[in-house]
Amino acid sequence: MMRLPPFTYLAPRTLHAAATALAEHGADAMPVAGGTDLFPNMKRRQFEPKVLVGLRGIRELTGIRGRGREGMTLGAGTTLSAVAAHPEIVAHYGALATAAGLVSSPQLRNMGTLGGNVCVDTRCNYYNQSHEWRKAIGFCMKKDGDICLVAPGSSRCWAVSSSDTAPVLWSLGARVRLVGASGERVVPLEALYRDDGIQYLTKQPGELVADIVLPPADGWTSAYLKLRRRGSFDFPVLGVAVALRMDGDRVGEARIVLGAVASQPRPAPDAAAALAGERLTPELITRVADLAAGPSKPLDNTDFTHPYRKKMTRVFVARALRALAGLPGGGRAAEEVA
Amino acid sequence: MKSRLSLSVNGEAHDVLVPVHKTLLEVLREDLGLIGTKHGCELGECGTCTVLVDGEPVLSCLALPADLGGREILTVEGMAEGGRLHPLQQAFAELGAAQCGYCTPGILVTAKALLAGRPTPTRQEIKEALAGNLCRCTGYTKILDAVELASLRLDHSGLTSPNVGRRRPGEGAPTANETDHSGLTSPNVGRRRPGEGAPTANPT
Amino acid sequence: MTKQDFSIIGQPLPKIDAWAKVVGETKYADDFFLPRMAYGRLLRSPHGHALIKSIDVSRARELPGVYAVITGADLPRVKFGILPVSQDEEALCTEKVRMVGDAVAAVAAVDEETAERACRLIEVGYEPLPTLMSIEAALAHPEIRIHEYGDGPNVHKNVALQFGDVEAAFAASDLVREDVFFYEGNTHLPMEQHAAVAHATPDGKLTLWSSTQTPHYVHRLLPRILDMPAAHIRVVAAPVGGGFGGKLDPFAHEIAACRLSQLTGRPVKIACSREEVFYIHRGRHPVLMWIKTGFTKAGDITGCHLKTWLDGGAYGSYGVASTFYTGVINPVTYKMPVYKFEGARVFTNKPPCGPKRGHGTPQPRFALECQLDKAAEQLGLDPAEMRARILAEPYTKTANHLTVTTIGLGECIDRVVEASGWREKWRGWRSASAGASTAPAGKRRGVGIAASAYMTGAGTAIYWNSMPHSGVVLRADRSGGVTVLCGATDIGQGSDSILAYLPAEVLGIEPKDVHVHPADTSLTPVDLGSYSSRVTLMCGMAAIQAAGRLRGVIAQAVAEKLEVAAESLAFRDRKVGVPDQWERALTFTQAVELAEARHGVLAFAGSYAPPKRAGKYKGGGVGPSPCYSYSACVVELSVDEETGEVELHDVWIAHDIGRALNPLLVEGQVEGSVYMGIGEALMEGQVFRKGLHKQPSMLDYKSPTTLETPDIHTFLVETDDPEGPFGAKEAGQGPLLPVPPAIANAIYHAVGVRCDEVPITPEMILKGLELRRKGKSARVGPEKIPLFKFKEALMVESAFGRPADAVAVRPFQS
């Protein structure tokens, strides 16, 4: 049986205590909430922290507050199941409920947290392997080595951002409250990320994501489509998050953010800009889908081939837009013709 | 370094002295002798090790006992009450939903949680609830049938363990209940369509 | 006996072990926790191909908590292998490793963590050799030899058989098609990882509990590897948490556990990790196939020529048999007057392939059934009608000298055609999709059909002998209870239950009255193992024979007591008596008491060996079976033309089971086979990159979940085969075979793309659609075949159409 490496476990009761513990132990310590991402990685020796700071006992990290029309605050420790099922989220931030409900499996969503999914480690099929496997192929720069096996000439790591909720939260204009030992700050969610497979988060090591803050949902609609081999278990190998604010029959404002095509969620600003002020006609949707595919630059380190993932970006963006426009052929399953 | 932990499993309080990095799966199997909970991957990728924590299905291979003080853990060994099988267990046995049986404990407790929250799920809802439990033997067909049958029985007769679908007295269940509660005599309730599945008459 | 006379047979009874399984009491091998037990672990090679220059275990031995560390030097220098002709494995490699995952050392320690830590302290000096990761590479580099034996450099087996003049047949055909297909390798992925617990005791004996499908073959091999008498070794198969063929070889972890137990004086458990199970493998061979078939205008097959190239991986395993199986079963389904088969198995530096559900036959079945679909289209025939027309004839021989008994395939086809609404859907949608290339992309429905045949038990054992293939000892005593001892291994298919049902039927008692003790080499008569769909038939026949003998003795005693003729007695409802004087009937317990008093201890044996029907040519021993099962399958699916994704809606499958001893169990086997066929057709692949398994995990090796599994509609067709127990044939493997080609054919029906390769991925379908848009042939699949010289074919006269060999005549009948 694959087992965890030994560690010291701290179970603080407050955010402050947790942040203090992380600061005190520095690089030796890692926070853990649901454990669904970290523990498999630790079993594969991708991480070997000496100290784990458990966040499950911290009450202030859980709970969903507010209403759609004035904005909501979601504790980072809220389980993905709770996010997916929350009526106010389902009603006003539909794509978030969808994305949370598409993460892995039902059991995992009962354990995994929203904060955990936002911070989920980047993935690569040269990296998410056992210690023995990685040793056999030659360690990569993300852990124990100094080269990239996906792009051997590269000086950076190309591990893939594999969060379902992050592109959605980005498209919704969410902010995150970060709490560290010496204080807290609120930053736009997009400021949390950088396009590097190793240092994919900008937050300080001692900082914890405490809350996800959603702006008022008035007038916004959203959709999330996920590409993966199976309807369960699998991480996204492409995620498409679209949020629109309609002005009458025209698009007032739009955001399109792609998941799993880079080391961070990847916005498609040109595509979004092309929507502003326009009616959602099939012709426009085709044009916007083409534009959105531009920033999609997957590499060959997940399931499916990367040309296919690139190609599907266009299809999925078009389908998400069609779904939001109420046009046929929208959503995950296109119209059936016999 | 070992820690002393108190766990409530199947309604019984246990004090265990274990290293903190032992997962709930390992503690259940190796320290509490509850071998009914199986392991299939130890990485949260198959659902085999599922147990209920406060009624919710979770993966015991990714759960730390240190986080579970004060929570109620239920394993497959805790499903039968007083020697009386849970209707799901009864239905799984009757309908052949357990072939090799290795994924069965995880599926049973997952289905138990489903029925607790949604007593009469549709087949699609059952599929979605069990989408985190891999089975390599059954093609899931008889598993879905069995959950439907258990749901029907629970809906008809409350939390008793009816032995409907039995061929004749004295056969089948190890429980002593001989009465047919609900007239649900077909073991394939809820799925079989007319003319389907039953063997044909001998043509020769 | 007619159907109405049965009381147990044909009933949808729960399995006898179902109750233990639903309460979590079943003890699989890893559930054994013995006092003082040590935990073992194997150190495996990180190199695909390398010479071992040195192994230093000193640091591992010094680690506190380590009880023993062994290498190949601690075992006798003998190589082993499941087949006598392929003795090429070492439990712990001594001179060379041939794949990533080969075991080189083993540790026993106080716990698993310590054992793992100790493994990391073992220093192995390797001298890497070039790795050969494909058939092409292995054939292109004869100077790099993975093994020194075989039919040529890196060629494990090269076979060629010809039954009649295929070239003449092609010349006389209205249509001749040549097609190339590829079937990717895939693995069994049982939910239970392999585990073994060995206990060497101070008296010099040894017991091994293991998740094995074949305790007998393990028992045969251990004496050589451990250098001790077989009589001092006991092998017990624990209930197996899924096998599918993946637990049919003797494995390094079993052998290492035994040796470590001998050295430490403790029980030793080795439970493999999920990743290790991918290296143990022995799964489906990747097979490249070239198939040429001639047809008449009416759709009759005039002759067939098949070439197969198998990527065998690093060791022989069952590979010689696998190679033959890619050729020998195809002629059993349809009339195929002449047939030529050439096959080669090539060594590569990958985990060894072996017997997975359908052993060697799903690959050529895919080729033949897809080709039939193409031929039917060219000939303007309905592919269902065409198949129904060309079925093999019952009680005849095939071109390659296999005796076929009953054939229920015609009825199977009828059943799935009716139930699926085939005629309407196939014709209706066909016209709708014709010329659809200009229509906007959407989701399109299609239906596809395929049929197949499979053997019910191999006619010959894997080692030559004249002994029974299966044996049963049945005992009864004054308690009224009956005990069955049989070496058969329940891997979830229900063999323990069959061993209760059959004696219960014969003796007129309930399955609950029968206690079954399986799979223990010290306690139970030999059964060869759970493979080749042999168990229900072979142990079933032995059980019926033993039960008949017990029944005879009981009948004699009761006849004396009641002063009636023994032949007039009936056994039913736990009573023995004359039907028209049933009030005088004795209880079964009273009857057994009388018999025990008259006869002494009541213990009777039953033996089974298959009819001797091996073809009189070299290679004729692979393929014969007491009888063959048949399956027909219709799949309905839709294809998303924008994404290439396939959604399965319904699978209708009819299976000729001979007789359903328990329809619930048969349906379960059929449904499970369909499921596995779906996985192989659409997502499962044991694939490699840079010399390593690309995805040795449950997350990345894609096994269908509830959400990908469609509604499966199962129909059982009964043909009452004279060779089977109460007429039964197999169910555990055959129904997998038609599923992948039916899916491929349905995809073609939906979107006009021929996928001549599995797994069929969305990318492949999009590629086909793109070709179609460009006006090219919308076929996706292998483009070329290897440059390879098969050996001169052994010319054998075709036996096609000859009457069957004697039916129901076999050893140990009286």
PDB file of N, CA and C in Angstrom, chain B residues 21 29 36 38-40 42 45 48 85 89 93-94 98-102 108 127 131 135-137 139-140 142 167-168 171-172 192-193 196-197 200 203, chain C residues 11 13 15 19 21-22 28 30-31 113 187-189 191 193 241-242 274 415 510 664 667-669 671-672 684 698-699 703-706 709 713-714 718:
ATOM      1  N   HIS B  21       0.727  10.090  10.626  1.00  0.00           N
ATOM      2  CA  HIS B  21       0.646  10.042   9.165  1.00  0.00           C
ATOM      3  C   HIS B  21      -0.017   8.777   8.645  1.00  0.00           C
ATOM      4  N   ARG B  29      -7.927  -0.772   8.924  1.00  0.00           N
ATOM      5  CA  ARG B  29      -7.546  -2.137   8.552  1.00  0.00           C
ATOM      6  C   ARG B  29      -6.511  -2.734   9.491  1.00  0.00           C
ATOM      7  N   GLY B  36     -12.998  -4.868   6.242  1.00  0.00           N
ATOM      8  CA  GLY B  36     -14.039  -4.721   5.213  1.00  0.00           C
ATOM      9  C   GLY B  36     -13.768  -3.551   4.294  1.00  0.00           C
ATOM     10  N   LYS B  38     -11.607  -1.698   1.819  1.00  0.00           N
ATOM     11  CA  LYS B  38     -10.530  -2.175   0.945  1.00  0.00           C
ATOM     12  C   LYS B  38      -9.754  -1.015   0.352  1.00  0.00           C
ATOM     13  N   HIS B  39      -8.596  -1.347  -0.216  1.00  0.00           N
ATOM     14  CA  HIS B  39      -7.818  -0.333  -0.913  1.00  0.00           C
ATOM     15  C   HIS B  39      -7.657  -0.736  -2.369  1.00  0.00           C
ATOM     16  N   GLY B  40      -7.775   0.251  -3.253  1.00  0.00           N
ATOM     17  CA  GLY B  40      -7.628  -0.055  -4.672  1.00  0.00           C
ATOM     18  C   GLY B  40      -6.521   0.747  -5.325  1.00  0.00           C
ATOM     19  N   GLU B  42      -5.039   3.892  -3.278  1.00  0.00           N
ATOM     20  CA  GLU B  42      -4.459   4.717  -2.202  1.00  0.00           C
ATOM     21  C   GLU B  42      -4.186   6.139  -2.622  1.00  0.00           C
ATOM     22  N   GLU B  45      -8.321   7.623  -6.390  1.00  0.00           N
ATOM     23  CA  GLU B  45      -8.640   7.508  -7.809  1.00  0.00           C
ATOM     24  C   GLU B  45      -9.600   6.375  -8.142  1.00  0.00           C
ATOM     25  N   THR B  48     -12.672   2.706  -3.858  1.00  0.00           N
ATOM     26  CA  THR B  48     -12.785   1.426  -3.163  1.00  0.00           C
ATOM     27  C   THR B  48     -12.776   1.586  -1.641  1.00  0.00           C
ATOM     28  N   LEU B  85     -29.401  -7.459   7.989  1.00  0.00           N
ATOM     29  CA  LEU B  85     -28.717  -6.750   6.913  1.00  0.00           C
ATOM     30  C   LEU B  85     -29.450  -5.469   6.540  1.00  0.00           C
ATOM     31  N   GLN B  89     -27.541  -4.205   1.453  1.00  0.00           N
ATOM     32  CA  GLN B  89     -26.740  -5.433   1.503  1.00  0.00           C
ATOM     33  C   GLN B  89     -27.568  -6.608   0.992  1.00  0.00           C
ATOM     34  N   ALA B  93     -26.759  -8.777  -2.447  1.00  0.00           N
ATOM     35  CA  ALA B  93     -26.574 -10.234  -2.447  1.00  0.00           C
ATOM     36  C   ALA B  93     -27.573 -10.901  -3.381  1.00  0.00           C
ATOM     37  N   GLU B  94     -28.806 -10.498  -3.283  1.00  0.00           N
ATOM     38  CA  GLU B  94     -29.859 -11.167  -4.072  1.00  0.00           C
ATOM     39  C   GLU B  94     -29.676 -10.968  -5.569  1.00  0.00           C
ATOM     40  N   ALA B  98     -22.552  -8.064  -6.252  1.00  0.00           N
ATOM     41  CA  ALA B  98     -21.167  -8.270  -5.834  1.00  0.00           C
ATOM     42  C   ALA B  98     -20.621  -9.455  -6.604  1.00  0.00           C
ATOM     43  N   GLN B  99     -19.677  -9.205  -7.494  1.00  0.00           N
ATOM     44  CA  GLN B  99     -19.021 -10.348  -8.138  1.00  0.00           C
ATOM     45  C   GLN B  99     -17.761 -10.680  -7.351  1.00  0.00           C
ATOM     46  N   CYS B 100     -16.645 -10.037  -7.681  1.00  0.00           N
ATOM     47  CA  CYS B 100     -15.474 -10.340  -6.852  1.00  0.00           C
ATOM     48  C   CYS B 100     -15.646  -9.739  -5.463  1.00  0.00           C
ATOM     49  N   GLY B 101     -16.477  -8.711  -5.346  1.00  0.00           N
ATOM     50  CA  GLY B 101     -16.827  -8.176  -4.037  1.00  0.00           C
ATOM     51  C   GLY B 101     -15.865  -7.146  -3.485  1.00  0.00           C
ATOM     52  N   TYR B 102     -14.801  -6.885  -4.214  1.00  0.00           N
ATOM     53  CA  TYR B 102     -13.757  -6.023  -3.655  1.00  0.00           C
ATOM     54  C   TYR B 102     -14.180  -4.556  -3.606  1.00  0.00           C
ATOM     55  N   LEU B 108     -21.405   0.084  -1.262  1.00  0.00           N
ATOM     56  CA  LEU B 108     -22.542  -0.020  -0.338  1.00  0.00           C
ATOM     57  C   LEU B 108     -22.677   1.231   0.529  1.00  0.00           C
ATOM     58  N   LYS B 127     -26.357   6.654 -10.780  1.00  0.00           N
ATOM     59  CA  LYS B 127     -25.095   6.642 -11.542  1.00  0.00           C
ATOM     60  C   LYS B 127     -24.196   7.779 -11.097  1.00  0.00           C
ATOM     61  N   ALA B 131     -20.498   7.534  -9.305  1.00  0.00           N
ATOM     62  CA  ALA B 131     -19.501   7.816 -10.343  1.00  0.00           C
ATOM     63  C   ALA B 131     -18.087   7.855  -9.782  1.00  0.00           C
ATOM     64  N   CYS B 135     -15.790  -0.178 -10.613  1.00  0.00           N
ATOM     65  CA  CYS B 135     -15.998  -1.623 -10.503  1.00  0.00           C
ATOM     66  C   CYS B 135     -15.552  -2.211 -11.825  1.00  0.00           C
ATOM     67  N   ARG B 136     -14.783  -3.288 -11.785  1.00  0.00           N
ATOM     68  CA  ARG B 136     -14.297  -3.883 -13.039  1.00  0.00           C
ATOM     69  C   ARG B 136     -15.076  -5.139 -13.409  1.00  0.00           C
ATOM     70  N   CYS B 137     -15.912  -5.637 -12.486  1.00  0.00           N
ATOM     71  CA  CYS B 137     -16.581  -6.921 -12.757  1.00  0.00           C
ATOM     72  C   CYS B 137     -17.957  -6.776 -13.392  1.00  0.00           C
ATOM     73  N   GLY B 139     -19.946  -4.214 -14.800  1.00  0.00           N
ATOM     74  CA  GLY B 139     -20.547  -3.260 -15.735  1.00  0.00           C
ATOM     75  C   GLY B 139     -21.587  -2.403 -15.044  1.00  0.00           C
ATOM     76  N   TYR B 140     -21.565  -2.389 -13.739  1.00  0.00           N
ATOM     77  CA  TYR B 140     -22.431  -1.565 -12.868  1.00  0.00           C
ATOM     78  C   TYR B 140     -23.911  -1.933 -12.948  1.00  0.00           C
ATOM     79  N   LYS B 142     -25.898  -4.552 -12.372  1.00  0.00           N
ATOM     80  CA  LYS B 142     -26.600  -5.146 -11.239  1.00  0.00           C
ATOM     81  C   LYS B 142     -26.434  -4.302  -9.977  1.00  0.00           C
ATOM     82  N   ARG B 167     -36.781 -17.139  -3.238  1.00  0.00           N
ATOM     83  CA  ARG B 167     -37.360 -18.260  -3.950  1.00  0.00           C
ATOM     84  C   ARG B 167     -38.316 -19.045  -3.080  1.00  0.00           C
ATOM     85  N   ARG B 168     -37.885 -19.334  -1.879  1.00  0.00           N
ATOM     86  CA  ARG B 168     -38.720 -20.139  -0.999  1.00  0.00           C
ATOM     87  C   ARG B 168     -38.206 -20.009   0.418  1.00  0.00           C
ATOM     88  N   GLU B 171     -34.362 -20.215   2.262  1.00  0.00           N
ATOM     89  CA  GLU B 171     -33.278 -19.988   1.320  1.00  0.00           C
ATOM     90  C   GLU B 171     -32.805 -18.559   1.344  1.00  0.00           C
ATOM     91  N   GLY B 172     -31.624 -18.368   0.958  1.00  0.00           N
ATOM     92  CA  GLY B 172     -31.147 -17.016   0.702  1.00  0.00           C
ATOM     93  C   GLY B 172     -30.536 -16.364   1.916  1.00  0.00           C
ATOM     94  N   ARG B 192     -35.874  -4.767 -15.516  1.00  0.00           N
ATOM     95  CA  ARG B 192     -36.123  -5.652 -16.636  1.00  0.00           C
ATOM     96  C   ARG B 192     -37.342  -5.265 -17.426  1.00  0.00           C
ATOM     97  N   ARG B 193     -37.189  -5.247 -18.698  1.00  0.00           N
ATOM     98  CA  ARG B 193     -38.338  -5.010 -19.550  1.00  0.00           C
ATOM     99  C   ARG B 193     -38.876  -6.350 -20.006  1.00  0.00           C
ATOM    100  N   GLU B 196     -37.038  -9.623 -21.573  1.00  0.00           N
ATOM    101  CA  GLU B 196     -35.604  -9.389 -21.528  1.00  0.00           C
ATOM    102  C   GLU B 196     -34.978 -10.197 -20.407  1.00  0.00           C
ATOM    103  N   GLY B 197     -33.810 -10.699 -20.663  1.00  0.00           N
ATOM    104  CA  GLY B 197     -33.012 -11.231 -19.573  1.00  0.00           C
ATOM    105  C   GLY B 197     -33.313 -12.664 -19.207  1.00  0.00           C
ATOM    106  N   THR B 200     -34.377 -18.272 -22.504  1.00  0.00           N
ATOM    107  CA  THR B 200     -35.430 -18.749 -23.395  1.00  0.00           C
ATOM    108  C   THR B 200     -35.667 -20.225 -23.139  1.00  0.00           C
ATOM    109  N   PRO B 203     -34.496 -24.745 -27.072  1.00  0.00           N
ATOM    110  CA  PRO B 203     -34.965 -24.886 -28.451  1.00  0.00           C
ATOM    111  C   PRO B 203     -34.752 -26.273 -29.027  1.00  0.00           C
TER     112      PRO B 203
ATOM    113  N   GLN C  11     -32.400 -21.121 -11.556  1.00  0.00           N
ATOM    114  CA  GLN C  11     -32.956 -20.144 -10.610  1.00  0.00           C
ATOM    115  C   GLN C  11     -31.982 -18.982 -10.405  1.00  0.00           C
ATOM    116  N   LEU C  13     -30.459 -17.481  -8.084  1.00  0.00           N
ATOM    117  CA  LEU C  13     -30.118 -17.521  -6.658  1.00  0.00           C
ATOM    118  C   LEU C  13     -28.953 -16.587  -6.339  1.00  0.00           C
ATOM    119  N   LYS C  15     -25.352 -15.734  -4.890  1.00  0.00           N
ATOM    120  CA  LYS C  15     -24.142 -16.550  -4.780  1.00  0.00           C
ATOM    121  C   LYS C  15     -23.954 -16.948  -3.320  1.00  0.00           C
ATOM    122  N   TRP C  19     -23.196 -13.216   0.827  1.00  0.00           N
ATOM    123  CA  TRP C  19     -23.494 -12.659   2.159  1.00  0.00           C
ATOM    124  C   TRP C  19     -22.221 -12.169   2.828  1.00  0.00           C
ATOM    125  N   LYS C  21     -19.615 -11.188   1.309  1.00  0.00           N
ATOM    126  CA  LYS C  21     -19.095 -10.035   0.562  1.00  0.00           C
ATOM    127  C   LYS C  21     -19.848  -8.753   0.906  1.00  0.00           C
ATOM    128  N   VAL C  22     -21.128  -8.830   1.152  1.00  0.00           N
ATOM    129  CA  VAL C  22     -21.869  -7.592   1.418  1.00  0.00           C
ATOM    130  C   VAL C  22     -21.703  -7.094   2.854  1.00  0.00           C
ATOM    131  N   TYR C  28      -9.675 -11.342   1.604  1.00  0.00           N
ATOM    132  CA  TYR C  28      -8.785 -11.396   0.451  1.00  0.00           C
ATOM    133  C   TYR C  28      -7.350 -11.530   0.984  1.00  0.00           C
ATOM    134  N   ASP C  30      -4.744  -9.734   1.085  1.00  0.00           N
ATOM    135  CA  ASP C  30      -4.164  -8.653   1.890  1.00  0.00           C
ATOM    136  C   ASP C  30      -4.903  -8.464   3.213  1.00  0.00           C
ATOM    137  N   ASP C  31      -5.977  -9.211   3.426  1.00  0.00           N
ATOM    138  CA  ASP C  31      -6.707  -9.097   4.691  1.00  0.00           C
ATOM    139  C   ASP C  31      -6.186 -10.072   5.743  1.00  0.00           C
ATOM    140  N   GLU C 113       6.527   0.566   5.667  1.00  0.00           N
ATOM    141  CA  GLU C 113       7.333   1.777   5.494  1.00  0.00           C
ATOM    142  C   GLU C 113       8.824   1.465   5.609  1.00  0.00           C
ATOM    143  N   THR C 187      -4.869  -3.560 -19.936  1.00  0.00           N
ATOM    144  CA  THR C 187      -4.587  -4.395 -18.772  1.00  0.00           C
ATOM    145  C   THR C 187      -5.857  -4.731 -18.003  1.00  0.00           C
ATOM    146  N   HIS C 188      -5.750  -5.722 -17.129  1.00  0.00           N
ATOM    147  CA  HIS C 188      -6.947  -6.241 -16.450  1.00  0.00           C
ATOM    148  C   HIS C 188      -7.506  -5.260 -15.445  1.00  0.00           C
ATOM    149  N   LEU C 189      -6.623  -4.588 -14.742  1.00  0.00           N
ATOM    150  CA  LEU C 189      -6.987  -3.633 -13.704  1.00  0.00           C
ATOM    151  C   LEU C 189      -7.989  -4.209 -12.695  1.00  0.00           C
ATOM    152  N   MET C 191      -9.691  -4.671  -9.219  1.00  0.00           N
ATOM    153  CA  MET C 191      -9.736  -3.693  -8.131  1.00  0.00           C
ATOM    154  C   MET C 191      -8.772  -4.092  -7.014  1.00  0.00           C
ATOM    155  N   GLN C 193      -5.303  -5.270  -5.739  1.00  0.00           N
ATOM    156  CA  GLN C 193      -3.911  -5.436  -6.129  1.00  0.00           C
ATOM    157  C   GLN C 193      -3.448  -6.820  -5.679  1.00  0.00           C
ATOM    158  N   GLY C 241      -9.996 -10.738  -5.696  1.00  0.00           N
ATOM    159  CA  GLY C 241     -10.726  -9.483  -5.938  1.00  0.00           C
ATOM    160  C   GLY C 241     -10.613  -9.028  -7.377  1.00  0.00           C
ATOM    161  N   GLY C 242     -10.994  -9.903  -8.265  1.00  0.00           N
ATOM    162  CA  GLY C 242     -10.915  -9.596  -9.691  1.00  0.00           C
ATOM    163  C   GLY C 242      -9.659 -10.193 -10.288  1.00  0.00           C
ATOM    164  N   ARG C 274      -0.594  -0.295  -6.594  1.00  0.00           N
ATOM    165  CA  ARG C 274      -1.309  -0.216  -7.869  1.00  0.00           C
ATOM    166  C   ARG C 274      -0.336  -0.074  -9.033  1.00  0.00           C
ATOM    167  N   ARG C 415     -32.223 -12.319 -31.714  1.00  0.00           N
ATOM    168  CA  ARG C 415     -32.667 -11.634 -30.479  1.00  0.00           C
ATOM    169  C   ARG C 415     -32.194 -10.193 -30.439  1.00  0.00           C
ATOM    170  N   GLU C 510     -30.679 -28.168  -0.710  1.00  0.00           N
ATOM    171  CA  GLU C 510     -30.535 -26.744  -0.999  1.00  0.00           C
ATOM    172  C   GLU C 510     -29.057 -26.375  -1.058  1.00  0.00           C
ATOM    173  N   LEU C 664     -28.713 -15.210 -13.128  1.00  0.00           N
ATOM    174  CA  LEU C 664     -28.181 -13.997 -12.505  1.00  0.00           C
ATOM    175  C   LEU C 664     -26.661 -13.924 -12.680  1.00  0.00           C
ATOM    176  N   GLU C 667     -25.826 -13.443 -16.467  1.00  0.00           N
ATOM    177  CA  GLU C 667     -26.013 -12.034 -16.859  1.00  0.00           C
ATOM    178  C   GLU C 667     -24.864 -11.180 -16.334  1.00  0.00           C
ATOM    179  N   GLY C 668     -24.467 -11.456 -15.105  1.00  0.00           N
ATOM    180  CA  GLY C 668     -23.370 -10.677 -14.514  1.00  0.00           C
ATOM    181  C   GLY C 668     -22.091 -10.825 -15.317  1.00  0.00           C
ATOM    182  N   GLN C 669     -21.815 -12.036 -15.770  1.00  0.00           N
ATOM    183  CA  GLN C 669     -20.614 -12.253 -16.582  1.00  0.00           C
ATOM    184  C   GLN C 669     -20.737 -11.542 -17.929  1.00  0.00           C
ATOM    185  N   GLU C 671     -22.631  -8.893 -18.645  1.00  0.00           N
ATOM    186  CA  GLU C 671     -22.577  -7.434 -18.455  1.00  0.00           C
ATOM    187  C   GLU C 671     -21.137  -6.975 -18.192  1.00  0.00           C
ATOM    188  N   GLY C 672     -20.431  -7.752 -17.374  1.00  0.00           N
ATOM    189  CA  GLY C 672     -19.046  -7.394 -17.080  1.00  0.00           C
ATOM    190  C   GLY C 672     -18.168  -7.487 -18.316  1.00  0.00           C
ATOM    191  N   GLU C 684      -9.240   2.360 -22.918  1.00  0.00           N
ATOM    192  CA  GLU C 684      -8.143   1.722 -22.187  1.00  0.00           C
ATOM    193  C   GLU C 684      -6.952   1.438 -23.098  1.00  0.00           C
ATOM    194  N   MET C 698      -4.738   4.481 -11.503  1.00  0.00           N
ATOM    195  CA  MET C 698      -6.170   4.345 -11.774  1.00  0.00           C
ATOM    196  C   MET C 698      -6.746   5.636 -12.354  1.00  0.00           C
ATOM    197  N   LEU C 699      -6.078   6.757 -12.098  1.00  0.00           N
ATOM    198  CA  LEU C 699      -6.577   8.019 -12.638  1.00  0.00           C
ATOM    199  C   LEU C 699      -6.259   8.131 -14.124  1.00  0.00           C
ATOM    200  N   SER C 703     -10.527   3.708 -16.938  1.00  0.00           N
ATOM    201  CA  SER C 703     -11.505   2.631 -16.837  1.00  0.00           C
ATOM    202  C   SER C 703     -12.885   3.270 -16.757  1.00  0.00           C
ATOM    203  N   PRO C 704     -13.840   2.822 -17.559  1.00  0.00           N
ATOM    204  CA  PRO C 704     -15.143   3.500 -17.581  1.00  0.00           C
ATOM    205  C   PRO C 704     -15.819   3.520 -16.207  1.00  0.00           C
ATOM    206  N   THR C 705     -16.473   4.630 -15.915  1.00  0.00           N
ATOM    207  CA  THR C 705     -17.239   4.765 -14.676  1.00  0.00           C
ATOM    208  C   THR C 705     -18.710   4.472 -14.978  1.00  0.00           C
ATOM    209  N   THR C 706     -19.542   4.631 -13.981  1.00  0.00           N
ATOM    210  CA  THR C 706     -20.990   4.466 -14.213  1.00  0.00           C
ATOM    211  C   THR C 706     -21.468   5.378 -15.336  1.00  0.00           C
ATOM    212  N   THR C 709     -20.908   3.978 -18.903  1.00  0.00           N
ATOM    213  CA  THR C 709     -21.428   2.634 -19.159  1.00  0.00           C
ATOM    214  C   THR C 709     -22.898   2.738 -19.546  1.00  0.00           C
ATOM    215  N   HIS C 713     -28.512  -4.642 -22.286  1.00  0.00           N
ATOM    216  CA  HIS C 713     -29.687  -5.521 -22.326  1.00  0.00           C
ATOM    217  C   HIS C 713     -29.209  -6.921 -22.695  1.00  0.00           C
ATOM    218  N   THR C 714     -29.360  -7.825 -21.765  1.00  0.00           N
ATOM    219  CA  THR C 714     -28.786  -9.157 -21.938  1.00  0.00           C
ATOM    220  C   THR C 714     -29.867 -10.185 -22.252  1.00  0.00           C
ATOM    221  N   GLU C 718     -30.388 -20.638 -24.851  1.00  0.00           N
ATOM    222  CA  GLU C 718     -29.996 -21.945 -24.327  1.00  0.00           C
ATOM    223  C   GLU C 718     -30.023 -22.994 -25.428  1.00  0.00           C
TER     224      GLU C 718
END
